[in-house]
CSV table of C-alpha atoms in Angstrom, one decimal:
chain,number,residue,atom,x,y,z
F,1,UNK,CA,64.1,-21.6,-32.3
F,2,UNK,CA,61.5,-20.1,-33.8
F,3,UNK,CA,61.9,-17.8,-36.1
F,4,UNK,CA,60.5,-16.0,-39.8
F,5,UNK,CA,60.9,-18.0,-42.6
F,6,UNK,CA,61.7,-16.6,-46.3
F,7,UNK,CA,57.9,-15.2,-47.7
F,8,UNK,CA,56.3,-17.1,-45.1
F,9,UNK,CA,53.1,-18.1,-46.8
F,10,UNK,CA,51.6,-19.1,-43.2
F,11,UNK,CA,52.4,-15.9,-41.5
F,12,UNK,CA,50.8,-13.3,-40.1
F,13,UNK,CA,50.9,-8.8,-41.0
F,14,UNK,CA,49.5,-6.2,-39.2
F,15,UNK,CA,50.0,-3.7,-41.0
F,16,UNK,CA,48.6,-0.3,-38.7
F,17,UNK,CA,48.8,3.1,-39.3
F,18,UNK,CA,48.4,7.1,-38.3
F,19,UNK,CA,47.7,6.6,-34.8
F,20,UNK,CA,49.3,9.5,-32.8
F,21,UNK,CA,49.6,13.4,-33.2
F,22,UNK,CA,52.6,16.1,-33.0
F,23,UNK,CA,53.4,14.8,-28.9
F,24,UNK,CA,51.7,11.6,-28.2
F,25,UNK,CA,54.0,9.1,-26.4
F,26,UNK,CA,52.8,6.1,-27.8
F,27,UNK,CA,53.9,6.1,-31.7
F,28,UNK,CA,52.4,3.7,-34.0
F,29,UNK,CA,55.8,2.2,-34.5
F,30,UNK,CA,55.3,1.5,-30.6
F,31,UNK,CA,51.6,0.3,-30.5
F,32,UNK,CA,52.4,-1.8,-33.0
F,33,UNK,CA,54.9,-3.8,-31.3
F,34,UNK,CA,52.6,-3.7,-27.4
F,35,UNK,CA,50.3,-6.0,-29.7
F,36,UNK,CA,52.1,-9.0,-28.5
F,37,UNK,CA,50.7,-8.2,-25.1
F,38,UNK,CA,46.9,-8.9,-26.6
F,39,UNK,CA,47.9,-11.1,-28.8
F,40,UNK,CA,45.9,-15.1,-27.9
F,41,UNK,CA,47.9,-17.9,-27.0
F,42,UNK,CA,48.8,-19.2,-30.2
F,43,UNK,CA,49.8,-16.9,-32.0
F,44,UNK,CA,53.6,-15.3,-31.7
F,45,UNK,CA,54.9,-12.3,-32.5
F,46,UNK,CA,58.1,-12.7,-34.2
F,47,UNK,CA,59.1,-9.2,-34.9
F,48,UNK,CA,58.0,-6.2,-36.4
F,49,UNK,CA,58.8,-3.7,-39.6
F,50,UNK,CA,58.8,-0.4,-39.9
F,51,UNK,CA,58.6,1.1,-43.3
F,52,UNK,CA,59.4,5.2,-44.8
F,53,UNK,CA,56.4,5.7,-47.2
F,54,UNK,CA,56.6,9.5,-49.2
F,55,UNK,CA,57.0,13.0,-47.8
F,56,UNK,CA,54.7,15.7,-49.7
F,57,UNK,CA,52.6,18.0,-48.5
F,58,UNK,CA,49.2,16.4,-50.4
F,59,UNK,CA,49.8,14.2,-47.1
F,60,UNK,CA,49.2,13.9,-43.8
F,61,UNK,CA,51.8,12.8,-41.4
F,62,UNK,CA,52.5,12.8,-38.1
F,63,UNK,CA,56.5,13.2,-38.4
F,64,UNK,CA,57.8,10.6,-40.5
F,65,UNK,CA,54.5,8.7,-42.5
F,66,UNK,CA,55.9,5.5,-41.3
F,67,UNK,CA,53.5,2.8,-40.6
F,68,UNK,CA,54.7,-0.3,-38.7
F,69,UNK,CA,53.5,-3.7,-39.9
F,70,UNK,CA,53.6,-6.8,-36.8
F,71,UNK,CA,54.8,-10.6,-38.4
F,72,UNK,CA,52.7,-13.5,-36.2
F,73,UNK,CA,53.4,-16.8,-36.5
F,74,UNK,CA,50.0,-18.7,-36.1
F,75,UNK,CA,49.9,-22.2,-34.6
F,76,UNK,CA,46.5,-22.0,-36.2
F,77,UNK,CA,44.5,-20.0,-38.6
F,78,UNK,CA,41.9,-20.2,-37.2
F,79,UNK,CA,42.8,-17.3,-34.5
F,80,UNK,CA,42.3,-14.5,-37.2
F,81,UNK,CA,39.2,-13.0,-36.5
F,82,UNK,CA,40.2,-12.8,-32.7
F,83,UNK,CA,43.6,-11.4,-33.6
F,84,UNK,CA,42.0,-9.1,-35.9
F,85,UNK,CA,39.2,-8.0,-33.3
F,86,UNK,CA,42.3,-8.4,-30.2
F,87,UNK,CA,43.9,-5.2,-33.5
F,88,UNK,CA,40.9,-3.5,-32.9
F,89,UNK,CA,41.1,-3.0,-29.1
F,90,UNK,CA,44.4,-2.7,-28.8
F,91,UNK,CA,44.6,-0.4,-31.2
F,92,UNK,CA,41.4,2.0,-30.5
F,93,UNK,CA,42.8,1.8,-27.2
F,94,UNK,CA,46.0,3.9,-28.0
F,95,UNK,CA,45.4,5.8,-30.1
F,96,UNK,CA,45.4,8.8,-30.2
F,97,UNK,CA,43.0,11.7,-30.1
F,98,UNK,CA,43.1,13.2,-33.0
F,99,UNK,CA,44.4,10.6,-35.1
F,100,UNK,CA,42.8,8.8,-38.3
F,101,UNK,CA,44.0,4.9,-37.4
F,102,UNK,CA,44.1,1.8,-39.6
F,103,UNK,CA,44.6,-1.7,-40.1
F,104,UNK,CA,45.2,-3.9,-42.4
F,105,UNK,CA,45.2,-8.4,-41.2
F,106,UNK,CA,46.3,-11.2,-44.7
F,107,UNK,CA,47.7,-14.2,-44.3
F,108,UNK,CA,51.4,-13.4,-45.9
F,109,UNK,CA,49.7,-16.4,-48.6
F,110,UNK,CA,46.5,-13.8,-49.7
F,111,UNK,CA,48.6,-10.8,-50.1
F,112,UNK,CA,48.4,-9.8,-53.8
F,113,UNK,CA,50.7,-8.9,-56.7
F,114,UNK,CA,48.7,-5.4,-56.9
F,115,UNK,CA,48.6,-5.5,-53.1
F,116,UNK,CA,52.1,-6.1,-53.2
F,117,UNK,CA,52.9,-2.7,-56.2
F,118,UNK,CA,49.5,-0.9,-53.6
F,119,UNK,CA,52.9,-1.3,-51.0
F,120,UNK,CA,55.6,0.4,-53.6
F,121,UNK,CA,53.6,2.5,-54.9
F,122,UNK,CA,53.0,3.9,-50.8
F,123,UNK,CA,56.2,5.2,-51.3
F,124,UNK,CA,56.7,7.1,-55.0
F,125,UNK,CA,52.8,8.9,-54.7
F,126,UNK,CA,49.8,10.0,-53.2
F,127,UNK,CA,47.1,7.2,-52.2
F,128,UNK,CA,43.6,7.5,-51.8
F,129,UNK,CA,41.7,6.0,-49.8
F,130,UNK,CA,39.5,4.4,-52.3
F,131,UNK,CA,42.7,3.5,-53.8
F,132,UNK,CA,42.9,1.4,-51.5
F,133,UNK,CA,39.8,-0.1,-50.8
F,134,UNK,CA,40.0,-1.3,-53.9
F,135,UNK,CA,43.5,-2.8,-53.9
F,136,UNK,CA,42.3,-3.9,-50.4
F,137,UNK,CA,38.8,-5.7,-51.5
F,138,UNK,CA,39.3,-9.5,-49.3
F,139,UNK,CA,41.7,-8.7,-45.9
F,140,UNK,CA,40.5,-7.2,-43.4
F,141,UNK,CA,41.3,-3.3,-43.8
F,142,UNK,CA,39.4,-1.5,-41.8
F,143,UNK,CA,40.0,2.6,-40.7
F,144,UNK,CA,39.0,2.9,-36.5
F,145,UNK,CA,38.8,7.0,-36.2
F,146,UNK,CA,39.1,10.6,-37.3
F,147,UNK,CA,39.8,10.4,-41.1
F,148,UNK,CA,40.4,6.5,-41.8
F,149,UNK,CA,43.2,7.3,-43.9
F,150,UNK,CA,45.2,5.2,-42.2
F,151,UNK,CA,44.1,2.8,-44.2
F,152,UNK,CA,46.0,3.7,-47.1
F,153,UNK,CA,49.8,3.6,-45.5
F,154,UNK,CA,48.1,-0.1,-42.9
F,155,UNK,CA,47.5,-1.8,-46.6
F,156,UNK,CA,50.9,-0.4,-47.8
F,157,UNK,CA,52.7,-2.0,-44.9
F,158,UNK,CA,51.5,-5.2,-45.4
F,159,UNK,CA,52.0,-5.2,-49.3
F,160,UNK,CA,56.1,-3.7,-49.0
F,161,UNK,CA,56.5,-6.7,-45.8
F,162,UNK,CA,54.9,-9.1,-48.2
F,163,UNK,CA,56.9,-8.5,-51.0
F,164,UNK,CA,59.6,-9.6,-48.6
F,165,UNK,CA,62.8,-6.5,-49.4
F,166,UNK,CA,61.6,-3.2,-47.7
F,167,UNK,CA,61.8,-2.2,-44.7
F,168,UNK,CA,63.1,-1.2,-41.4
F,169,UNK,CA,62.7,-4.2,-38.1
F,170,UNK,CA,62.1,-1.8,-34.9
F,171,UNK,CA,61.6,-5.3,-33.2
F,172,UNK,CA,62.9,-9.4,-33.4
F,173,UNK,CA,61.6,-11.4,-31.0
F,174,UNK,CA,64.3,-14.1,-31.1
F,175,UNK,CA,66.9,-11.0,-30.4
F,176,UNK,CA,65.6,-10.2,-27.2
F,177,UNK,CA,67.8,-10.4,-25.0
F,178,UNK,CA,71.0,-11.5,-26.7
F,179,UNK,CA,73.2,-9.2,-25.9
F,180,UNK,CA,74.8,-6.9,-28.3
F,181,UNK,CA,78.7,-9.9,-29.7
F,182,UNK,CA,77.2,-12.9,-31.0
F,183,UNK,CA,78.8,-15.7,-32.9
F,184,UNK,CA,78.1,-16.2,-37.0
F,185,UNK,CA,75.4,-19.1,-35.7
F,186,UNK,CA,73.9,-18.0,-33.1
F,187,UNK,CA,72.7,-15.3,-35.5
F,188,UNK,CA,71.6,-17.5,-37.7
F,189,UNK,CA,69.8,-19.6,-34.9
F,190,UNK,CA,67.6,-16.3,-34.5
F,191,UNK,CA,66.4,-16.4,-38.0
F,192,UNK,CA,68.9,-13.1,-38.8
F,193,UNK,CA,71.9,-13.7,-41.9
F,194,UNK,CA,74.4,-11.1,-43.2
F,195,UNK,CA,74.6,-9.4,-45.6
F,196,UNK,CA,78.2,-8.1,-46.2
F,197,UNK,CA,78.9,-4.4,-47.9
F,198,UNK,CA,82.7,-4.8,-49.0
F,199,UNK,CA,83.0,-5.6,-52.3
F,200,UNK,CA,86.2,-8.7,-51.5
F,201,UNK,CA,85.4,-9.8,-47.5
F,202,UNK,CA,85.8,-13.4,-47.1
F,203,UNK,CA,82.2,-15.1,-45.8
F,204,UNK,CA,81.4,-15.0,-42.8
F,205,UNK,CA,82.4,-18.2,-40.8
F,206,UNK,CA,79.6,-20.0,-38.2
F,207,UNK,CA,82.5,-19.4,-35.5
F,208,UNK,CA,83.8,-15.4,-36.1
F,209,UNK,CA,82.4,-12.6,-34.1
F,210,UNK,CA,79.6,-9.9,-34.8
F,211,UNK,CA,79.7,-6.9,-32.9
F,212,UNK,CA,76.3,-5.0,-32.8
F,213,UNK,CA,77.4,-1.3,-32.7
F,214,UNK,CA,73.9,0.9,-30.4
F,215,UNK,CA,71.0,-1.5,-31.5
F,216,UNK,CA,69.6,-4.5,-33.4
F,217,UNK,CA,67.5,-3.2,-36.3
F,218,UNK,CA,68.3,-5.3,-38.9
F,219,UNK,CA,66.8,-5.0,-42.7
F,220,UNK,CA,63.9,-6.7,-44.7
F,221,UNK,CA,65.6,-8.5,-47.6
F,222,UNK,CA,64.7,-11.5,-49.1
F,223,UNK,CA,61.6,-11.7,-46.3
F,224,UNK,CA,63.7,-12.4,-43.7
F,225,UNK,CA,65.6,-10.3,-41.1
F,226,UNK,CA,69.3,-9.4,-43.2
F,227,UNK,CA,71.9,-7.2,-40.7
F,228,UNK,CA,74.3,-4.9,-42.9
F,229,UNK,CA,78.0,-5.6,-41.5
F,230,UNK,CA,81.0,-4.6,-42.9
F,231,UNK,CA,85.0,-6.6,-41.3
F,232,UNK,CA,86.3,-4.8,-38.9
F,233,UNK,CA,89.4,-7.8,-38.4
F,234,UNK,CA,89.7,-11.2,-39.8
F,235,UNK,CA,87.3,-13.0,-38.5
F,236,UNK,CA,85.2,-9.9,-36.0
F,237,UNK,CA,82.3,-8.3,-37.9
F,238,UNK,CA,80.2,-5.2,-37.4
F,239,UNK,CA,77.5,-3.2,-37.5
F,240,UNK,CA,77.4,0.7,-38.1
F,241,UNK,CA,75.0,2.8,-35.9
F,242,UNK,CA,72.3,3.9,-37.8
F,243,UNK,CA,72.6,7.8,-38.3
F,244,UNK,CA,70.6,10.0,-36.1
F,245,UNK,CA,67.2,11.5,-38.0
F,246,UNK,CA,66.4,14.8,-37.9
F,247,UNK,CA,63.6,16.6,-36.3
């Protein structure tokens, strides 16, 4: 089964940001997940990561200032222009009227340390479109409407995903349709690792069971989807439910 490899340089990252307005039915995360429906043959969506950026009055955002980044496996890097066009059309069609959508596309190997640093900076200070344009030079970075402000977060989402140590998966394609009770070996075959939260817990064995509390929401650690688990009983590991976000 195909899955995400740690910092695989041939993966394509597609950052999307600022596609909705208050009350919109489709937020940025859903629009990014739906990219899988428009990818050409030879391009396979393997995951979508949500990032959380700085929330201050100086930054316009709808609710959470959270861009998304699709991770796509390509059979041929020559597909990039077709995927870029499909992404433009898709985001333009689904973005809310009055939003300021932006997209960024790059292979992992083309993401510079400066772009990664831009992603980290999106979490701690106010940045401008001029910053994004300067730092993202050479990548596909485009505003698709409004004031084009989404390019800042789209570039940041690509940078943080390539960085590999920040973000929460809102989709891992290899986990679709799987039950919430799996063996460690079954999850490993899907490319999902475990991180044990107890100090003195033993290492999980292949035959151990892993029970997910509500839904699969691994975090991005070391370029891979990782489930944070605790030992519920010998041979049994559990995740804790994600806390509800305050409106």
